[in-house]
PDB file of C-alpha atoms in Angstrom:
ATOM      1  CA  ILE X   1       5.074 -18.059 -11.704  1.00 94.00           C
ATOM      2  CA  ALA X   2       4.736 -21.401 -12.711  1.00 95.00           C
ATOM      3  CA  GLN X   3       8.325 -20.992 -14.623  1.00 94.00           C
ATOM      4  CA  LYS X   4       9.716 -19.564 -11.070  1.00 94.00           C
ATOM      5  CA  LEU X   5       7.881 -21.816  -8.982  1.00 97.00           C
ATOM      6  CA  ALA X   6       8.187 -25.073 -10.607  1.00 96.00           C
ATOM      7  CA  SER X   7      10.134 -27.632  -9.302  1.00 95.00           C
ATOM      8  CA  PRO X   8      10.923 -32.292  -9.027  1.00 94.00           C
ATOM      9  CA  ASP X   9       7.963 -31.875  -6.829  1.00 91.00           C
ATOM     10  CA  MET X  10       5.836 -29.972  -9.003  1.00 95.00           C
ATOM     11  CA  SER X  11       5.459 -29.286 -12.561  1.00 96.00           C
ATOM     12  CA  GLU X  12       5.261 -26.215 -14.323  1.00 97.00           C
ATOM     13  CA  LEU X  13       2.594 -26.856 -15.963  1.00 97.00           C
ATOM     14  CA  ILE X  14       0.571 -28.198 -12.832  1.00 97.00           C
ATOM     15  CA  LEU X  15       1.342 -24.856 -11.303  1.00 98.00           C
ATOM     16  CA  ARG X  16       0.703 -22.987 -14.287  1.00 97.00           C
ATOM     17  CA  GLU X  17      -3.302 -24.264 -13.919  1.00 98.00           C
ATOM     18  CA  ILE X  18      -3.300 -23.285 -10.598  1.00 97.00           C
ATOM     19  CA  VAL X  19      -2.510 -19.860 -10.929  1.00 97.00           C
ATOM     20  CA  ASP X  20      -4.618 -19.101 -14.189  1.00 97.00           C
ATOM     21  CA  GLY X  21      -7.742 -20.807 -11.865  1.00 97.00           C
ATOM     22  CA  ALA X  22      -6.922 -18.465  -8.967  1.00 98.00           C
ATOM     23  CA  TYR X  23      -6.767 -15.666 -11.616  1.00 97.00           C
ATOM     24  CA  ALA X  24     -10.281 -16.744 -13.176  1.00 97.00           C
ATOM     25  CA  GLU X  25     -11.561 -17.031  -9.562  1.00 97.00           C
ATOM     26  CA  ASP X  26     -10.803 -13.557  -7.985  1.00 97.00           C
ATOM     27  CA  PRO X  27     -10.119 -11.251 -10.365  1.00 96.00           C
ATOM     28  CA  SER X  28      -8.842  -8.647  -7.596  1.00 96.00           C
ATOM     29  CA  LEU X  29      -5.349  -9.876  -8.630  1.00 97.00           C
ATOM     30  CA  GLY X  30      -5.584  -8.904 -11.662  1.00 97.00           C
ATOM     31  CA  ILE X  31      -6.597  -5.225 -10.386  1.00 97.00           C
ATOM     32  CA  ALA X  32      -3.301  -5.833  -7.399  1.00 98.00           C
ATOM     33  CA  VAL X  33      -0.936  -6.639 -10.022  1.00 97.00           C
ATOM     34  CA  ARG X  34      -2.211  -3.618 -12.053  1.00 98.00           C
ATOM     35  CA  ALA X  35      -1.222  -1.778  -9.247  1.00 98.00           C
ATOM     36  CA  ASP X  36       2.010  -3.239  -8.073  1.00 98.00           C
ATOM     37  CA  ILE X  37       3.285  -2.636 -11.606  1.00 98.00           C
ATOM     38  CA  ILE X  38       2.162   1.148 -11.230  1.00 98.00           C
ATOM     39  CA  ALA X  39       3.819   1.542  -8.328  1.00 98.00           C
ATOM     40  CA  VAL X  40       7.188   0.099  -9.427  1.00 98.00           C
ATOM     41  CA  TYR X  41       6.783   2.048 -12.306  1.00 98.00           C
ATOM     42  CA  GLU X  42       6.761   5.481 -10.678  1.00 97.00           C
ATOM     43  CA  ARG X  43       8.692   4.590  -7.468  1.00 97.00           C
ATOM     44  CA  ASP X  44      11.922   3.097  -8.979  1.00 96.00           C
ATOM     45  CA  PRO X  45      14.236   5.005 -10.677  1.00 95.00           C
ATOM     46  CA  ALA X  46      15.102   1.999 -12.382  1.00 95.00           C
ATOM     47  CA  CYS X  47      12.580   1.556 -13.856  1.00 97.00           C
ATOM     48  CA  HIS X  48      11.636   2.708 -17.558  1.00 97.00           C
ATOM     49  CA  ARG X  49       8.928   0.507 -18.860  1.00 97.00           C
ATOM     50  CA  TYR X  50       5.683  -1.422 -17.249  1.00 97.00           C
ATOM     51  CA  LEU X  51       7.085  -4.430 -18.218  1.00 96.00           C
ATOM     52  CA  GLN X  52      10.447  -4.620 -16.374  1.00 97.00           C
ATOM     53  CA  PRO X  53       8.672  -5.389 -13.326  1.00 97.00           C
ATOM     54  CA  LEU X  54       7.178  -8.482 -14.948  1.00 95.00           C
ATOM     55  CA  LEU X  55      10.603 -10.124 -16.205  1.00 95.00           C
ATOM     56  CA  PHE X  56      12.780  -8.265 -14.061  1.00 96.00           C
ATOM     57  CA  PHE X  57      12.815  -7.375 -10.676  1.00 97.00           C
ATOM     58  CA  LYS X  58      11.853  -9.905  -7.998  1.00 97.00           C
ATOM     59  CA  GLY X  59      10.849  -8.010  -5.802  1.00 97.00           C
ATOM     60  CA  PHE X  60       7.494  -7.871  -7.772  1.00 98.00           C
ATOM     61  CA  GLN X  61       7.390 -11.065  -8.949  1.00 98.00           C
ATOM     62  CA  ALA X  62       7.860 -12.664  -4.908  1.00 98.00           C
ATOM     63  CA  LEU X  63       4.916 -10.383  -4.506  1.00 98.00           C
ATOM     64  CA  GLN X  64       2.216 -12.016  -7.106  1.00 98.00           C
ATOM     65  CA  CYS X  65       3.856 -15.153  -6.433  1.00 98.00           C
ATOM     66  CA  TYR X  66       2.814 -14.212  -2.424  1.00 98.00           C
ATOM     67  CA  ARG X  67      -0.805 -12.743  -3.749  1.00 98.00           C
ATOM     68  CA  VAL X  68      -1.556 -16.373  -5.411  1.00 98.00           C
ATOM     69  CA  GLY X  69      -0.308 -18.434  -2.345  1.00 98.00           C
ATOM     70  CA  HIS X  70      -3.117 -16.042  -0.054  1.00 98.00           C
ATOM     71  CA  PHE X  71      -5.643 -16.971  -2.513  1.00 98.00           C
ATOM     72  CA  LEU X  72      -5.181 -20.368  -1.768  1.00 98.00           C
ATOM     73  CA  TRP X  73      -4.404 -19.729   1.248  1.00 98.00           C
ATOM     74  CA  ARG X  74      -8.190 -17.742   1.821  1.00 98.00           C
ATOM     75  CA  GLU X  75      -9.471 -20.671  -0.008  1.00 97.00           C
ATOM     76  CA  GLY X  76      -9.030 -23.595   2.729  1.00 97.00           C
ATOM     77  CA  ARG X  77      -5.777 -24.900   0.406  1.00 98.00           C
ATOM     78  CA  ALA X  78      -3.252 -24.861   3.342  1.00 98.00           C
ATOM     79  CA  GLU X  79      -0.545 -27.195   2.129  1.00 97.00           C
ATOM     80  CA  LEU X  80      -0.516 -25.833  -1.532  1.00 97.00           C
ATOM     81  CA  ALA X  81      -0.467 -22.195  -0.018  1.00 98.00           C
ATOM     82  CA  TYR X  82       2.720 -23.356   2.200  1.00 98.00           C
ATOM     83  CA  TYR X  83       4.380 -24.593  -1.107  1.00 97.00           C
ATOM     84  CA  PHE X  84       3.953 -21.031  -3.019  1.00 98.00           C
ATOM     85  CA  GLN X  85       5.411 -20.209   0.309  1.00 98.00           C
ATOM     86  CA  MET X  86       8.460 -22.775   0.470  1.00 97.00           C
ATOM     87  CA  ARG X  87       9.635 -22.140  -2.968  1.00 97.00           C
ATOM     88  CA  THR X  88       9.066 -18.030  -3.013  1.00 98.00           C
ATOM     89  CA  SER X  89      11.027 -17.891   0.023  1.00 98.00           C
ATOM     90  CA  GLU X  90      13.576 -20.927  -2.446  1.00 97.00           C
ATOM     91  CA  ALA X  91      13.196 -18.967  -5.381  1.00 96.00           C
ATOM     92  CA  PHE X  92      13.663 -15.082  -4.481  1.00 97.00           C
ATOM     93  CA  GLY X  93      14.636 -15.148  -1.329  1.00 97.00           C
ATOM     94  CA  VAL X  94      11.364 -13.340   0.084  1.00 98.00           C
ATOM     95  CA  ASP X  95       9.238 -14.863   3.070  1.00 98.00           C
ATOM     96  CA  ILE X  96       5.455 -14.007   3.551  1.00 98.00           C
ATOM     97  CA  HIS X  97       3.154 -15.888   5.315  1.00 98.00           C
ATOM     98  CA  PRO X  98       0.059 -16.564   2.901  1.00 98.00           C
ATOM     99  CA  GLY X  99      -2.486 -16.040   5.687  1.00 98.00           C
ATOM    100  CA  ALA X 100      -0.218 -12.321   5.718  1.00 98.00           C
ATOM    101  CA  ARG X 101      -2.861  -9.727   4.128  1.00 98.00           C
ATOM    102  CA  ILE X 102      -0.784  -7.109   1.808  1.00 98.00           C
ATOM    103  CA  GLY X 103      -3.137  -4.348   0.177  1.00 98.00           C
ATOM    104  CA  GLN X 104      -2.365  -2.944  -3.085  1.00 98.00           C
ATOM    105  CA  GLY X 105       0.179  -0.243  -5.142  1.00 98.00           C
ATOM    106  CA  VAL X 106       3.185  -2.351  -3.071  1.00 98.00           C
ATOM    107  CA  MET X 107       6.993  -2.234  -3.916  1.00 98.00           C
ATOM    108  CA  PHE X 108       9.408  -4.473  -2.900  1.00 98.00           C
ATOM    109  CA  ASP X 109      12.444  -2.666  -3.741  1.00 96.00           C
ATOM    110  CA  HIS X 110      15.597  -4.901  -4.376  1.00 94.00           C
ATOM    111  CA  ALA X 111      13.142  -7.484  -1.408  1.00 95.00           C
ATOM    112  CA  HIS X 112      15.894  -9.364  -1.109  1.00 95.00           C
ATOM    113  CA  SER X 113      15.487 -11.142   2.439  1.00 96.00           C
ATOM    114  CA  ILE X 114      11.600  -9.390   3.502  1.00 98.00           C
ATOM    115  CA  VAL X 115      10.277 -11.703   5.976  1.00 98.00           C
ATOM    116  CA  ILE X 116       6.454 -11.199   6.565  1.00 98.00           C
ATOM    117  CA  GLY X 117       4.827 -12.841   9.644  1.00 97.00           C
ATOM    118  CA  GLU X 118       1.386 -15.103   9.222  1.00 97.00           C
ATOM    119  CA  THR X 119      -0.921 -12.022  11.214  1.00 98.00           C
ATOM    120  CA  ALA X 120       0.799  -8.968   9.481  1.00 98.00           C
ATOM    121  CA  VAL X 121      -1.204  -6.284   8.018  1.00 98.00           C
ATOM    122  CA  VAL X 122       0.184  -4.034   5.106  1.00 98.00           C
ATOM    123  CA  GLY X 123      -1.892  -1.529   3.552  1.00 98.00           C
ATOM    124  CA  ASP X 124      -2.243   0.220   0.063  1.00 98.00           C
ATOM    125  CA  ASN X 125       0.625   1.950  -1.189  1.00 98.00           C
ATOM    126  CA  VAL X 126       3.211   1.142   1.340  1.00 98.00           C
ATOM    127  CA  SER X 127       7.045   0.962   0.223  1.00 98.00           C
ATOM    128  CA  MET X 128      10.378  -1.284   1.653  1.00 98.00           C
ATOM    129  CA  LEU X 129      13.194  -2.251   1.275  1.00 97.00           C
ATOM    130  CA  HIS X 130      15.525  -5.261   1.395  1.00 97.00           C
ATOM    131  CA  SER X 131      16.103  -6.793   4.448  1.00 97.00           C
ATOM    132  CA  VAL X 132      12.883  -5.963   6.472  1.00 98.00           C
ATOM    133  CA  THR X 133      11.402  -7.876   8.509  1.00 98.00           C
ATOM    134  CA  LEU X 134       7.285  -7.779  10.062  1.00 98.00           C
ATOM    135  CA  GLY X 135       7.689  -9.899  12.861  1.00 97.00           C
ATOM    136  CA  GLY X 136       6.395 -11.321  16.115  1.00 95.00           C
ATOM    137  CA  THR X 137       8.760 -11.314  18.868  1.00 90.00           C
ATOM    138  CA  GLY X 138       8.364 -14.826  20.586  1.00 84.00           C
ATOM    139  CA  LYS X 139       6.522 -17.902  21.155  1.00 84.00           C
ATOM    140  CA  GLU X 140       3.363 -16.392  21.574  1.00 82.00           C
ATOM    141  CA  ASP X 141       0.257 -17.667  19.217  1.00 88.00           C
ATOM    142  CA  GLY X 142      -2.543 -15.909  17.965  1.00 93.00           C
ATOM    143  CA  ASP X 143      -2.077 -12.520  16.971  1.00 95.00           C
ATOM    144  CA  ARG X 144       1.401 -11.134  17.201  1.00 96.00           C
ATOM    145  CA  HIS X 145       2.535  -9.251  13.883  1.00 98.00           C
ATOM    146  CA  PRO X 146       2.435  -5.795  13.061  1.00 98.00           C
ATOM    147  CA  LYS X 147       0.000  -3.945  11.326  1.00 98.00           C
ATOM    148  CA  ILE X 148       1.201  -1.190   8.592  1.00 98.00           C
ATOM    149  CA  GLY X 149      -0.407   1.820   7.308  1.00 98.00           C
ATOM    150  CA  SER X 150      -1.475   2.885   3.813  1.00 98.00           C
ATOM    151  CA  GLY X 151       1.161   5.634   2.181  1.00 97.00           C
ATOM    152  CA  VAL X 152       4.256   4.158   4.919  1.00 98.00           C
ATOM    153  CA  MET X 153       7.934   3.720   3.619  1.00 98.00           C
ATOM    154  CA  ILE X 154      10.589   1.286   5.583  1.00 98.00           C
ATOM    155  CA  GLY X 155      13.858   1.773   4.800  1.00 97.00           C
ATOM    156  CA  ALA X 156      16.670  -1.520   4.535  1.00 97.00           C
ATOM    157  CA  GLY X 157      17.239  -3.597   7.133  1.00 97.00           C
ATOM    158  CA  ALA X 158      14.192  -1.835   9.644  1.00 98.00           C
ATOM    159  CA  HIS X 159      13.106  -4.576  11.600  1.00 98.00           C
ATOM    160  CA  VAL X 160       9.086  -3.850  13.090  1.00 98.00           C
ATOM    161  CA  LEU X 161       8.443  -6.722  15.441  1.00 98.00           C
ATOM    162  CA  GLY X 162       5.912  -7.279  17.707  1.00 97.00           C
ATOM    163  CA  ASN X 163       1.388  -7.059  17.576  1.00 97.00           C
ATOM    164  CA  ILE X 164       2.159  -3.044  16.899  1.00 98.00           C
ATOM    165  CA  THR X 165       0.596  -0.351  14.630  1.00 98.00           C
ATOM    166  CA  VAL X 166       3.019   1.972  12.527  1.00 98.00           C
ATOM    167  CA  GLY X 167       0.286   5.093  11.109  1.00 97.00           C
ATOM    168  CA  HIS X 168      -0.418   5.508   7.791  1.00 97.00           C
ATOM    169  CA  CYS X 169       2.042   7.446   5.407  1.00 97.00           C
ATOM    170  CA  SER X 170       4.796   7.161   8.685  1.00 97.00           C
ATOM    171  CA  ARG X 171       8.836   6.673   7.395  1.00 97.00           C
ATOM    172  CA  ILE X 172      10.738   3.832   9.146  1.00 97.00           C
ATOM    173  CA  ALA X 173      14.581   5.280   9.388  1.00 96.00           C
ATOM    174  CA  ALA X 174      17.060   1.597   7.735  1.00 96.00           C
ATOM    175  CA  GLY X 175      18.412   0.195   9.911  1.00 97.00           C
ATOM    176  CA  SER X 176      15.730   0.910  12.819  1.00 98.00           C
ATOM    177  CA  VAL X 177      14.052  -1.768  15.013  1.00 98.00           C
ATOM    178  CA  VAL X 178      10.138  -0.645  15.603  1.00 98.00           C
ATOM    179  CA  LEU X 179       8.932  -1.841  18.784  1.00 98.00           C
ATOM    180  CA  GLU X 180       6.365   0.182  19.848  1.00 97.00           C
ATOM    181  CA  SER X 181       3.386   1.434  18.173  1.00 98.00           C
ATOM    182  CA  VAL X 182       4.271   4.440  15.396  1.00 98.00           C
ATOM    183  CA  PRO X 183       1.087   6.950  15.407  1.00 97.00           C
ATOM    184  CA  PRO X 184       0.038   8.363  11.672  1.00 97.00           C
ATOM    185  CA  CYS X 185       2.608  10.866   9.296  1.00 96.00           C
ATOM    186  CA  LYS X 186       5.799  10.330  12.080  1.00 96.00           C
ATOM    187  CA  THR X 187       9.654   9.562  11.442  1.00 96.00           C
ATOM    188  CA  VAL X 188      10.436   6.773  13.934  1.00 97.00           C
ATOM    189  CA  ALA X 189      14.398   5.883  13.667  1.00 97.00           C
ATOM    190  CA  GLY X 190      17.145   4.266  16.081  1.00 96.00           C
ATOM    191  CA  VAL X 191      17.267   1.225  18.069  1.00 96.00           C
ATOM    192  CA  PRO X 192      14.222   0.984  19.944  1.00 97.00           C
ATOM    193  CA  ALA X 193      13.485   3.178  17.139  1.00 97.00           C
ATOM    194  CA  ARG X 194      11.624   6.380  18.612  1.00 97.00           C
ATOM    195  CA  ILE X 195       9.925   9.141  17.031  1.00 96.00           C
ATOM    196  CA  VAL X 196      11.989  12.196  15.814  1.00 95.00           C
ATOM    197  CA  GLY X 197      10.416  14.295  13.505  1.00 94.00           C
ATOM    198  CA  GLU X 198       7.384  14.200  11.186  1.00 94.00           C
ATOM    199  CA  ALA X 199       6.898  12.179   7.742  1.00 92.00           C
ATOM    200  CA  GLY X 200       8.605  14.934   5.990  1.00 85.00           C
ATOM    201  CA  CYS X 201       5.713  15.061   3.253  1.00 87.00           C
ATOM    202  CA  ALA X 202       2.056  13.185   3.090  1.00 88.00           C
ATOM    203  CA  GLU X 203       2.700   9.659   1.751  1.00 90.00           C
ATOM    204  CA  PRO X 204       6.466   8.597   2.135  1.00 94.00           C
ATOM    205  CA  SER X 205       5.496   5.653   0.102  1.00 94.00           C
ATOM    206  CA  LYS X 206       5.853   7.782  -2.713  1.00 94.00           C
ATOM    207  CA  MET X 207       8.515  10.138  -2.633  1.00 92.00           C
ATOM    208  CA  MET X 208      10.678   7.050  -1.198  1.00 93.00           C
ATOM    209  CA  ASN X 209      13.139  10.180  -0.003  1.00 89.00           C
ATOM    210  CA  GLN X 210      14.993   8.697   2.773  1.00 85.00           C
ATOM    211  CA  ILE X 211      17.119  11.269   3.949  1.00 82.00           C
ATOM    212  CA  LEU X 212      16.616  12.378   7.445  1.00 81.00           C
ATOM    213  CA  GLY X 213      17.731  15.938   6.957  1.00 68.00           C
ATOM    214  CA  ASP X 214      18.453  18.322  10.317  1.00 54.00           C
ATOM    215  CA  ILE X 215      16.017  15.561  12.456  1.00 54.00           C
TER     216      ILE X 215
END
């Protein structure tokens, strides 16, 4: 993290001290790292060793940078948290507000252009592909971003907008624009998205099946 986020404004040594301090104070960060590595190893056919996400996969790396930023946000160190957000966006093309809440066992596949807003919530064991947006719909303040249940799979280029809920173990098809809440264990597709069938399996995020079949 320190190597990737270092800049003329913040040296690698200072960042290393910040990250080490975060991991020392909050053991849940280490637990989340392990769960995220396992998620990538089990769900991404391009991952053949547990070390690969740590060294090479920018989705995994960006998620761990967010986790440190979120720790800083919770500690009231907002400006430093915003620095982590800014540099993560510049380094990885993944823009996650440090106030967002993201569970464990999460996989960002390819990850480019993922955007997650301040009041978004992402449950455990969620998978999302590149160009996903969890955003707002206007200039309103307060709680304005989506709440994604556990076990959800979000396809490439999907946009989930507004303070809506996507129920656990649902599937959002690639390229969909979701503007209304989605019940648990359903598949939605289209612009605007509508329910087109059942999720097709117990945990879509782990199966990673994006084919709609005869739906």
